[in-house]
């Protein structure tokens, strides 16, 4: 397929704009383009066809089952988009006087309140742009707090090996050191290892819960207690809050701070680069350090101020505002009954799918799972030569997006499956049939599976090269 820059005839649409009839402003040379503005010469019709062609080559939630573990590729109700497209939300400028954007400030305020209520926190900032960005922001809160009480020597963040990969990365970016602790056979944090790890240098613990093997840590109250007793703070990675929202609250489990992924749990489409949103919630004692604007209600109406000892901005203005509008719409449409129902369905769907596969596939942890479960294809691989990757490629030929592969790292030949709450029994049953057929194919006709995918626009790609040396810019001179 041709790239957009390779299509169209040069000079075709030069006169598309009317002649300029106002005096031309001669700006500073420093800001002038030096080379040619290489825009593609395409008509609207051609451009529309180009993007439609690209869209047809991609597998999205609207195409079929998309059980990409930890990513929560659920269906996003279209009403969220309708609300986010209202001109009252899209046609504003962040520097407008606050009296003229009262509705928008109220939207920020109520969304913060909803999320605080769901997470069991006292305050929320909507400014961070993604989950990892939320982690970074939350850890800065912890850092600021420790500095304020003269405990800046606490530099170590404890991260269990079942944590999401962004956890240690964010902590290092904040200047912390990582202490890794192992999980036990049951997929939960090893309490003895945790007790050994804490000490006077402990800044805190970051816990992904449910963790990356889909398990809710049964010792969670003991975990937060051990860390608090040692003088550390507890951070909850709530990216996958769809497993617990409306049922239990991280704030009630002893966590001081949390991030939530609106582009997972709170129904904003994702994949392909955003925009996302990773609000951070915290307990009252951390709130004075929150970044960004804090909406306050005064007599004259809502105003946008900042927190007392704010860390500054982690993103411009109110964050990715329209993502917030989608989350607000989602929470309002589900309401108090719908929020826990959604998480219960996420857990039910994952357990149903796991139970329908476990006579064939080996589960990494044979326990009741939360929103996702992890299979290990180690045995299948040894017996047939068919790897987790081969099964994933086979799924592509059957109209199913592969699960997350080779993650978490603590499980060999891992496939991490998250059906999500928006799949029906019918669609899960159909996916189960595909998984079962592929399993039998591994024994009966492994060569065919090594060939997969055969029905996709491209076959097996050099994934390492794509990740390590991506070409993100068109080279006009090549
Ligand atoms: C997705 C995810 C993250 C990171 O979120 P991004 O928006 O991709 O930065 C962190 N933790 C967990 C558990 C996740 O699932």
Short mmCIF file of C-alpha atoms and ligand atoms in Angstrom, two decimals:
data_model
loop_
_atom_site.label_atom_id
_atom_site.label_comp_id
_atom_site.label_asym_id
_atom_site.label_seq_id
_atom_site.Cartn_x
_atom_site.Cartn_y
_atom_site.Cartn_z
CA UNK A 1 0.00 0.00 0.00
CA UNK A 2 1.24 3.49 -0.85
CA UNK A 3 1.94 6.01 1.87
CA UNK A 4 -0.01 9.25 1.74
CA UNK A 5 3.12 11.12 0.59
CA UNK A 6 3.48 8.77 -2.34
CA UNK A 7 0.00 9.48 -3.66
CA UNK A 8 -1.43 12.36 -5.69
CA UNK A 9 0.05 14.45 -8.46
CA UNK A 10 2.17 17.42 -7.56
CA UNK A 11 0.51 20.76 -8.28
CA UNK A 12 -2.95 19.30 -8.58
CA UNK A 13 -4.60 21.44 -5.90
CA UNK A 14 -2.53 24.56 -5.69
CA UNK A 15 -5.48 26.91 -6.07
CA UNK A 16 -7.65 25.36 -3.45
CA UNK A 17 -7.46 28.39 -1.14
CA UNK A 18 -8.78 31.80 -2.30
CA UNK A 19 -6.21 34.55 -2.90
CA UNK A 20 -5.24 36.32 0.28
CA UNK A 21 -7.05 39.69 0.45
CA UNK A 22 -5.59 41.05 3.70
CA UNK A 23 -2.10 42.49 4.18
CA UNK A 24 0.48 39.76 4.63
CA UNK A 25 2.16 39.85 8.03
CA UNK A 26 5.90 39.45 7.65
CA UNK A 27 6.96 37.61 10.79
CA UNK A 28 10.46 37.07 12.03
CA UNK A 29 12.72 35.01 9.79
CA UNK A 30 13.55 32.83 12.76
CA UNK A 31 10.11 31.27 12.53
CA UNK A 32 9.98 30.88 8.76
CA UNK A 33 10.07 27.51 7.08
CA UNK A 34 13.31 26.99 5.21
CA UNK A 35 12.36 24.19 2.91
CA UNK A 36 9.28 23.22 0.94
CA UNK A 37 6.06 22.35 2.76
CA UNK A 38 5.70 18.79 1.56
CA UNK A 39 1.97 18.27 1.84
CA UNK A 40 0.38 15.44 -0.12
CA UNK A 41 -1.58 16.58 -3.17
CA UNK A 42 -4.80 14.71 -2.61
CA UNK A 43 -8.48 15.51 -2.93
CA UNK A 44 -10.79 14.91 0.00
CA UNK A 45 -12.14 11.87 -1.79
CA UNK A 46 -8.67 10.37 -2.24
CA UNK A 47 -7.67 11.17 1.30
CA UNK A 48 -10.83 9.60 2.66
CA UNK A 49 -10.13 6.43 0.64
CA UNK A 50 -6.56 6.36 1.88
CA UNK A 51 -7.56 6.34 5.54
CA UNK A 52 -10.41 3.92 4.96
CA UNK A 53 -7.91 1.54 3.37
CA UNK A 54 -5.65 1.84 6.42
CA UNK A 55 -8.59 1.36 8.78
CA UNK A 56 -9.56 -1.86 7.00
CA UNK A 57 -6.12 -3.30 7.65
CA UNK A 58 -6.30 -2.76 11.36
CA UNK A 59 -8.05 -4.93 13.93
CA UNK A 60 -10.05 -2.87 16.38
CA UNK A 61 -12.64 -3.50 19.05
CA UNK A 62 -15.29 -2.84 16.40
CA UNK A 63 -13.94 -5.70 14.29
CA UNK A 64 -13.94 -8.47 16.81
CA UNK A 65 -12.68 -10.05 20.01
CA UNK A 66 -9.64 -8.23 21.40
CA UNK A 67 -8.44 -9.98 24.59
CA UNK A 68 -5.20 -8.01 24.99
CA UNK A 69 -4.44 -8.66 28.66
CA UNK A 70 -3.90 -5.64 30.92
CA UNK A 71 -5.04 -3.28 28.16
CA UNK A 72 -8.81 -3.59 28.64
CA UNK A 73 -9.79 -3.29 24.99
CA UNK A 74 -13.47 -3.10 25.79
CA UNK A 75 -16.26 -1.57 23.77
CA UNK A 76 -16.68 2.14 24.35
CA UNK A 77 -20.26 3.37 24.19
CA UNK A 78 -20.76 5.91 21.41
CA UNK A 79 -22.61 8.29 23.71
CA UNK A 80 -19.21 9.13 25.25
CA UNK A 81 -18.07 10.41 21.85
CA UNK A 82 -21.31 12.36 21.36
CA UNK A 83 -20.80 14.19 24.64
CA UNK A 84 -17.10 14.84 24.00
CA UNK A 85 -18.03 16.30 20.60
CA UNK A 86 -20.36 18.97 22.03
CA UNK A 87 -19.07 22.37 20.96
CA UNK A 88 -19.39 23.64 24.52
CA UNK A 89 -16.52 21.27 25.30
CA UNK A 90 -14.57 21.36 22.03
CA UNK A 91 -14.84 25.08 21.25
CA UNK A 92 -13.18 26.47 24.37
CA UNK A 93 -9.75 27.88 25.06
CA UNK A 94 -7.95 27.09 28.31
CA UNK A 95 -7.14 30.77 28.87
CA UNK A 96 -10.75 31.90 28.56
CA UNK A 97 -12.05 33.80 31.62
CA UNK A 98 -13.44 31.28 34.08
CA UNK A 99 -16.93 32.86 34.15
CA UNK A 100 -17.32 31.76 30.50
CA UNK A 101 -16.34 28.11 31.10
CA UNK A 102 -18.27 27.31 34.27
CA UNK A 103 -19.72 24.13 32.74
CA UNK A 104 -16.29 22.82 31.83
CA UNK A 105 -14.91 23.52 35.29
CA UNK A 106 -17.88 21.75 36.75
CA UNK A 107 -17.20 18.76 34.50
CA UNK A 108 -13.63 18.61 35.83
CA UNK A 109 -14.82 18.94 39.39
CA UNK A 110 -17.52 16.28 39.27
CA UNK A 111 -15.25 13.84 37.44
CA UNK A 112 -12.61 14.33 40.13
CA UNK A 113 -15.25 13.71 42.78
CA UNK A 114 -16.58 10.57 41.08
CA UNK A 115 -13.09 9.12 40.71
CA UNK A 116 -12.18 10.00 44.30
CA UNK A 117 -15.33 8.26 45.48
CA UNK A 118 -14.64 5.15 43.38
CA UNK A 119 -10.99 4.96 44.47
CA UNK A 120 -11.61 5.83 48.12
CA UNK A 121 -9.33 8.86 47.90
CA UNK A 122 -9.75 12.44 49.10
CA UNK A 123 -8.54 14.34 46.04
CA UNK A 124 -7.84 13.66 42.37
CA UNK A 125 -5.89 15.43 39.63
CA UNK A 126 -6.94 14.86 36.04
CA UNK A 127 -3.77 16.29 34.57
CA UNK A 128 -1.53 13.24 33.82
CA UNK A 129 -1.87 12.04 30.24
CA UNK A 130 -1.46 8.28 30.72
CA UNK A 131 -1.04 5.52 33.26
CA UNK A 132 2.73 5.71 33.43
CA UNK A 133 2.50 9.49 33.61
CA UNK A 134 0.13 9.06 36.56
CA UNK A 135 2.64 6.77 38.27
CA UNK A 136 5.31 9.42 37.79
CA UNK A 137 3.00 12.08 39.25
CA UNK A 138 1.95 9.90 42.18
CA UNK A 139 5.57 9.10 43.02
CA UNK A 140 6.41 12.81 42.90
CA UNK A 141 3.67 13.32 45.50
CA UNK A 142 5.34 10.71 47.68
CA UNK A 143 8.74 12.29 47.13
CA UNK A 144 7.49 15.77 48.01
CA UNK A 145 5.84 14.46 51.14
CA UNK A 146 8.96 12.59 52.30
CA UNK A 147 11.06 15.71 51.72
CA UNK A 148 8.56 17.79 53.70
CA UNK A 149 8.89 15.55 56.77
CA UNK A 150 12.67 15.45 56.51
CA UNK A 151 12.78 11.88 55.25
CA UNK A 152 14.43 12.48 51.87
CA UNK A 153 16.86 9.66 52.67
CA UNK A 154 14.04 7.22 52.02
CA UNK A 155 14.94 6.39 48.44
CA UNK A 156 13.75 2.83 47.89
CA UNK A 157 10.55 1.80 46.21
CA UNK A 158 9.55 -1.84 46.62
CA UNK A 159 8.10 -3.40 43.48
CA UNK A 160 6.86 -7.01 43.39
CA UNK A 161 7.88 -9.05 40.34
CA UNK A 162 4.23 -9.30 39.33
CA UNK A 163 3.97 -5.54 38.83
CA UNK A 164 3.31 -3.86 35.52
CA UNK A 165 6.56 -2.96 33.77
CA UNK A 166 5.88 0.75 33.98
CA UNK A 167 6.02 0.68 37.83
CA UNK A 168 9.79 0.28 38.24
CA UNK A 169 10.41 2.51 35.21
CA UNK A 170 8.38 5.38 36.69
CA UNK A 171 10.07 5.01 40.08
CA UNK A 172 13.53 5.21 38.50
CA UNK A 173 12.48 8.28 36.52
CA UNK A 174 11.53 9.91 39.83
CA UNK A 175 15.00 9.24 41.20
CA UNK A 176 14.06 6.28 43.39
CA UNK A 177 15.88 2.97 43.62
CA UNK A 178 14.01 -0.28 43.04
CA UNK A 179 13.84 -3.21 45.41
CA UNK A 180 12.32 -6.19 43.63
CA UNK A 181 10.48 -8.79 45.68
CA UNK A 182 9.24 -12.18 44.47
CA UNK A 183 5.72 -13.61 44.38
CA UNK A 184 4.76 -16.93 45.87
CA UNK A 185 3.23 -19.98 44.16
CA UNK A 186 -0.18 -18.38 44.49
CA UNK A 187 0.84 -15.28 42.52
CA UNK A 188 0.65 -13.09 45.65
CA UNK A 189 3.42 -11.01 47.24
CA UNK A 190 5.74 -13.08 49.43
CA UNK A 191 5.12 -11.47 52.84
CA UNK A 192 8.38 -12.68 54.36
CA UNK A 193 10.30 -11.15 51.47
CA UNK A 194 8.37 -7.90 51.93
CA UNK A 195 9.17 -7.81 55.66
CA UNK A 196 12.86 -8.27 54.84
CA UNK A 197 12.77 -5.59 52.17
CA UNK A 198 11.30 -2.76 54.25
CA UNK A 199 13.45 -0.53 56.43
CA UNK A 200 14.47 3.04 57.23
CA UNK A 201 15.33 3.60 53.54
CA UNK A 202 11.86 2.57 52.29
CA UNK A 203 10.02 5.35 50.47
CA UNK A 204 7.12 3.14 49.58
CA UNK A 205 5.65 0.22 47.71
CA UNK A 206 4.01 0.16 44.31
CA UNK A 207 1.43 -2.56 43.98
CA UNK A 208 -0.31 -3.50 40.77
CA UNK A 209 -3.60 -4.96 41.91
CA UNK A 210 -5.01 -7.15 40.51
CA UNK A 211 -1.42 -7.98 39.57
CA UNK A 212 -0.24 -8.92 36.10
CA UNK A 213 -1.17 -12.56 36.63
CA UNK A 214 -4.77 -11.51 37.23
CA UNK A 215 -4.72 -12.20 40.97
CA UNK A 216 -6.13 -9.99 43.72
CA UNK A 217 -3.56 -10.16 46.49
CA UNK A 218 -5.30 -11.82 49.43
CA UNK A 219 -2.83 -10.29 51.89
CA UNK A 220 -3.37 -6.76 50.70
CA UNK A 221 -4.24 -5.36 54.15
CA UNK A 222 -1.13 -6.92 55.67
CA UNK A 223 0.96 -5.56 52.81
CA UNK A 224 -0.08 -1.96 53.36
CA UNK A 225 0.32 -2.39 57.10
CA UNK A 226 3.88 -3.72 56.81
CA UNK A 227 4.88 -0.82 54.55
CA UNK A 228 3.22 1.82 56.73
CA UNK A 229 4.79 0.44 59.88
CA UNK A 230 8.18 0.79 58.25
CA UNK A 231 7.38 4.44 57.48
CA UNK A 232 6.77 4.03 53.75
CA UNK A 233 3.78 5.03 51.63
CA UNK A 234 1.61 2.73 49.53
CA UNK A 235 0.95 3.34 45.84
CA UNK A 236 -1.83 1.43 44.04
CA UNK A 237 -1.54 0.87 40.30
CA UNK A 238 -5.22 1.12 39.43
CA UNK A 239 -4.89 1.02 35.65
CA UNK A 240 -7.13 -2.03 35.65
CA UNK A 241 -9.67 -0.71 38.09
CA UNK A 242 -12.36 -2.37 35.97
CA UNK A 243 -11.63 -5.49 38.03
CA UNK A 244 -12.69 -3.94 41.33
CA UNK A 245 -14.47 -0.61 40.80
CA UNK A 246 -17.62 -0.22 42.84
CA UNK A 247 -16.80 -3.37 44.82
CA UNK A 248 -13.73 -2.48 46.87
CA UNK A 249 -11.76 0.75 47.17
CA UNK A 250 -7.96 1.04 47.22
CA UNK A 251 -8.28 3.89 49.74
CA UNK A 252 -9.99 1.52 52.16
CA UNK A 253 -7.20 -1.03 51.73
CA UNK A 254 -4.66 1.42 53.10
CA UNK A 255 -3.28 2.95 49.92
CA UNK A 256 -2.17 6.57 50.00
CA UNK A 257 -2.17 7.24 46.32
CA UNK A 258 -3.38 5.68 43.06
CA UNK A 259 -3.53 6.24 39.34
CA UNK A 260 -6.46 5.23 37.19
CA UNK A 261 -6.40 4.73 33.43
CA UNK A 262 -9.40 6.48 31.90
CA UNK A 263 -8.36 4.95 28.56
CA UNK A 264 -8.95 1.46 29.92
CA UNK A 265 -11.39 1.30 32.76
CA UNK A 266 -13.33 4.47 32.00
CA UNK A 267 -14.01 3.75 28.41
CA UNK A 268 -11.84 5.88 26.17
CA UNK A 269 -10.70 4.12 22.99
CA UNK A 270 -6.98 3.47 22.96
CA UNK A 271 -4.22 1.86 20.99
CA UNK A 272 -2.47 3.79 18.28
CA UNK A 273 -1.10 6.46 20.54
CA UNK A 274 -3.77 8.21 22.52
CA UNK A 275 -4.89 10.57 23.77
CA UNK A 276 -5.24 8.95 27.16
CA UNK A 277 -5.59 10.11 30.71
CA UNK A 278 -4.13 8.81 33.96
CA UNK A 279 -5.74 10.70 36.85
CA UNK A 280 -4.03 10.43 40.22
CA UNK A 281 -5.94 10.17 43.46
CA UNK A 282 -4.45 10.68 46.90
CA UNK A 283 -5.27 10.93 50.57
CA UNK A 284 -5.77 14.40 52.09
CA UNK A 285 -2.22 14.67 53.45
CA UNK A 286 -0.79 14.53 49.92
CA UNK A 287 -3.36 16.78 48.24
CA UNK A 288 -1.52 20.04 48.78
CA UNK A 289 1.21 18.89 46.37
CA UNK A 290 -1.13 17.98 43.49
CA UNK A 291 -0.25 19.36 40.08
CA UNK A 292 -2.37 21.38 37.67
CA UNK A 293 -5.52 23.33 38.23
CA UNK A 294 -7.67 22.79 41.31
CA UNK A 295 -11.25 23.83 40.80
CA UNK A 296 -12.74 25.59 43.79
CA UNK A 297 -16.24 26.83 44.42
CA UNK A 298 -16.42 30.46 45.52
CA UNK A 299 -19.38 32.78 45.86
CA UNK A 300 -18.92 34.11 42.33
CA UNK A 301 -18.82 30.60 40.92
CA UNK A 302 -16.17 28.04 40.06
CA UNK A 303 -12.57 29.20 39.80
CA UNK A 304 -9.40 27.46 38.71
CA UNK A 305 -6.58 27.75 41.24
CA UNK A 306 -3.70 25.54 42.26
CA UNK A 307 -2.90 23.39 45.26
CA UNK A 308 -1.08 25.11 48.16
CA UNK A 309 2.36 23.63 47.55
CA UNK A 310 1.72 22.35 44.05
CA UNK A 311 4.46 20.44 42.25
CA UNK A 312 3.62 22.56 39.19
CA UNK A 313 2.24 21.19 35.96
CA UNK A 314 2.80 17.70 34.57
CA UNK A 315 0.79 18.61 31.48
CA UNK A 316 -0.86 21.75 30.18
CA UNK A 317 -4.04 23.06 31.80
CA UNK A 318 -6.74 20.50 32.62
CA UNK A 319 -5.06 17.49 31.00
CA UNK A 320 -6.70 15.67 28.11
CA UNK A 321 -10.03 17.32 28.74
CA UNK A 322 -12.18 15.46 26.20
CA UNK A 323 -11.02 12.10 27.58
CA UNK A 324 -12.25 13.35 30.95
CA UNK A 325 -15.64 14.17 29.39
CA UNK A 326 -15.89 10.61 28.07
CA UNK A 327 -15.10 9.18 31.50
CA UNK A 328 -17.63 11.50 33.14
CA UNK A 329 -20.28 10.39 30.64
CA UNK A 330 -19.39 6.75 31.20
CA UNK A 331 -19.64 7.04 34.99
CA UNK A 332 -22.90 8.99 34.79
CA UNK A 333 -24.53 6.52 32.39
CA UNK A 334 -23.52 3.51 34.50
CA UNK A 335 -24.26 5.08 37.85
CA UNK A 336 -23.95 3.51 41.26
CA UNK A 337 -25.43 0.20 40.15
CA UNK A 338 -23.71 -0.01 36.79
CA UNK A 339 -20.13 0.57 37.97
CA UNK A 340 -19.93 -2.55 40.19
CA UNK A 341 -21.91 -4.52 37.62
CA UNK A 342 -19.29 -3.72 34.97
CA UNK A 343 -16.45 -4.95 37.18
CA UNK A 344 -18.34 -8.07 38.17
CA UNK A 345 -18.91 -8.85 34.50
CA UNK A 346 -15.20 -8.34 33.77
CA UNK A 347 -14.34 -10.90 36.46
CA UNK A 348 -17.11 -13.28 35.43
CA UNK A 349 -16.11 -13.23 31.77
CA UNK A 350 -12.46 -13.92 32.56
CA UNK A 351 -13.29 -16.80 34.90
CA UNK A 352 -15.77 -18.26 32.45
CA UNK A 353 -13.27 -18.20 29.62
CA UNK A 354 -10.51 -19.62 31.84
CA UNK A 355 -12.71 -22.49 33.00
CA UNK A 356 -13.61 -23.32 29.40
CA UNK A 357 -9.94 -23.57 28.41
CA UNK A 358 -8.23 -25.15 31.37
CA UNK A 359 -8.79 -28.79 30.40
CA UNK A 360 -6.48 -28.13 27.42
CA UNK A 361 -4.29 -25.16 28.21
CA UNK A 362 -2.19 -24.95 31.40
CA UNK A 363 -3.07 -22.00 33.59
CA UNK A 364 -0.08 -20.26 35.16
CA UNK A 365 -2.03 -19.92 38.41
CA UNK A 366 -4.97 -22.20 38.97
CA UNK A 367 -6.94 -19.80 41.13
CA UNK A 368 -10.06 -17.70 40.72
CA UNK A 369 -8.87 -14.83 38.58
CA UNK A 370 -9.96 -11.22 38.39
CA UNK A 371 -10.34 -9.43 35.05
CA UNK A 372 -7.70 -11.51 33.27
CA UNK A 373 -5.86 -14.81 33.44
CA UNK A 374 -2.47 -16.06 32.29
CA UNK A 375 -1.80 -19.35 30.52
CA UNK A 376 1.62 -20.93 30.15
CA UNK A 377 2.22 -22.73 26.88
CA UNK A 378 5.49 -24.25 28.06
CA UNK A 379 4.24 -27.84 27.85
CA UNK A 380 2.57 -27.32 24.48
CA UNK A 381 5.77 -25.76 23.20
CA UNK A 382 7.94 -28.65 24.38
CA UNK A 383 5.57 -31.27 22.97
CA UNK A 384 4.70 -29.70 19.62
CA UNK A 385 7.16 -26.89 18.92
CA UNK A 386 4.19 -24.51 18.84
CA UNK A 387 4.91 -21.42 20.91
CA UNK A 388 2.70 -18.75 22.41
CA UNK A 389 3.67 -16.63 19.40
CA UNK A 390 2.42 -19.30 16.96
CA UNK A 391 -0.94 -19.52 18.75
CA UNK A 392 -1.17 -15.72 18.67
CA UNK A 393 -0.53 -15.72 14.91
CA UNK A 394 -3.14 -18.45 14.46
CA UNK A 395 -5.69 -16.28 16.26
CA UNK A 396 -5.10 -13.51 13.71
CA UNK A 397 -6.27 -15.80 10.91
CA UNK A 398 -9.48 -16.34 12.89
CA UNK A 399 -10.35 -12.66 13.30
CA UNK A 400 -9.17 -12.45 16.91
CA UNK A 401 -6.56 -10.01 18.17
CA UNK A 402 -3.82 -11.90 20.04
CA UNK A 403 -3.66 -11.71 23.82
CA UNK A 404 -0.68 -10.05 25.48
CA UNK A 405 2.30 -12.37 24.87
CA UNK A 406 5.40 -13.24 26.86
CA UNK A 407 4.22 -11.05 29.68
CA UNK A 408 4.38 -11.18 32.66
CA UNK A 409 8.02 -12.18 32.45
CA UNK A 410 7.70 -14.53 35.43
CA UNK A 411 5.59 -16.93 33.32
CA UNK A 412 7.15 -18.94 30.47
CA UNK A 413 5.39 -18.91 27.08
CA UNK A 414 2.74 -16.65 28.56
CA UNK A 415 -0.55 -15.64 27.01
CA UNK A 416 -2.42 -13.11 29.12
CA UNK A 417 -6.10 -12.97 28.30
CA UNK A 418 -8.57 -10.25 29.23
CA UNK A 419 -11.96 -10.76 27.59
CA UNK A 420 -13.36 -7.57 29.22
CA UNK A 421 -16.82 -6.89 30.55
CA UNK A 422 -18.36 -5.88 27.25
CA UNK A 423 -18.12 -9.30 25.55
CA UNK A 424 -21.21 -11.49 25.40
CA UNK A 425 -21.25 -15.20 26.24
CA UNK A 426 -21.74 -15.83 22.53
CA UNK A 427 -18.56 -14.01 21.53
CA UNK A 428 -16.51 -15.61 24.33
CA UNK A 429 -17.79 -19.06 23.32
CA UNK A 430 -16.76 -18.40 19.72
CA UNK A 431 -13.28 -17.34 20.86
CA UNK A 432 -12.99 -20.41 23.10
CA UNK A 433 -13.70 -22.61 20.06
CA UNK A 434 -10.87 -20.92 18.16
CA UNK A 435 -8.44 -21.38 21.06
CA UNK A 436 -9.42 -25.04 21.36
CA UNK A 437 -9.07 -25.66 17.62
CA UNK A 438 -5.63 -24.08 17.60
CA UNK A 439 -4.58 -26.31 20.48
CA UNK A 440 -5.55 -29.43 18.54
CA UNK A 441 -3.91 -28.05 15.41
CA UNK A 442 -0.65 -27.72 17.37
CA UNK A 443 -0.55 -31.52 17.71
CA UNK A 444 -2.13 -32.47 14.38
CA UNK A 445 -0.70 -29.96 11.93
CA UNK A 446 1.97 -27.80 13.56
CA UNK A 447 3.48 -26.83 10.16
CA UNK A 448 0.30 -24.98 9.25
CA UNK A 449 0.45 -23.01 12.51
CA UNK A 450 4.07 -22.08 11.92
CA UNK A 451 2.87 -20.52 8.63
CA UNK A 452 0.18 -18.39 10.25
CA UNK A 453 -1.00 -15.74 9.66
CA UNK A 454 -1.92 -16.24 6.03
CA UNK A 455 -5.03 -14.06 5.80
CA UNK A 456 -3.66 -10.78 7.09
CA UNK A 457 -2.32 -7.92 4.90
CA UNK A 458 1.19 -8.64 6.19
CA UNK A 459 2.62 -11.92 7.50
CA UNK A 460 5.16 -12.29 10.32
CA UNK A 461 7.01 -9.04 10.86
CA UNK A 462 10.41 -8.32 12.30
CA UNK A 463 8.99 -7.19 15.63
CA UNK A 464 12.34 -6.42 17.23
CA UNK A 465 13.31 -4.12 14.39
CA UNK A 466 9.89 -2.47 14.42
CA UNK A 467 10.26 -1.76 18.13
CA UNK A 468 13.92 -0.81 18.14
CA UNK A 469 14.24 1.19 14.92
CA UNK A 470 10.79 2.45 14.07
CA UNK A 471 10.54 4.77 11.08
CA UNK A 472 8.20 7.46 12.28
CA UNK A 473 8.96 10.14 9.73
CA UNK A 474 8.70 10.08 5.95
CA UNK A 475 12.04 10.68 4.33
CA UNK A 476 11.44 12.87 1.26
CA UNK A 477 15.04 12.47 0.14
CA UNK A 478 15.15 8.69 0.22
C1 LIG B 1 -1.64 -0.07 31.03
C2 LIG B 1 -1.08 -0.15 32.36
C3 LIG B 1 -0.16 0.83 32.82
C4 LIG B 1 0.38 1.94 31.95
O1 LIG B 1 -0.60 2.77 31.38
P1 LIG B 1 -0.23 3.66 30.10
O2 LIG B 1 -1.44 4.52 29.90
O3 LIG B 1 0.01 2.72 28.98
O4 LIG B 1 0.98 4.45 30.43
C5 LIG B 1 0.29 0.72 34.11
N1 LIG B 1 -0.09 -0.30 34.91
C6 LIG B 1 -0.95 -1.25 34.49
C7 LIG B 1 -1.34 -2.36 35.43
C8 LIG B 1 -1.46 -1.22 33.21
O5 LIG B 1 -2.31 -2.17 32.81
#
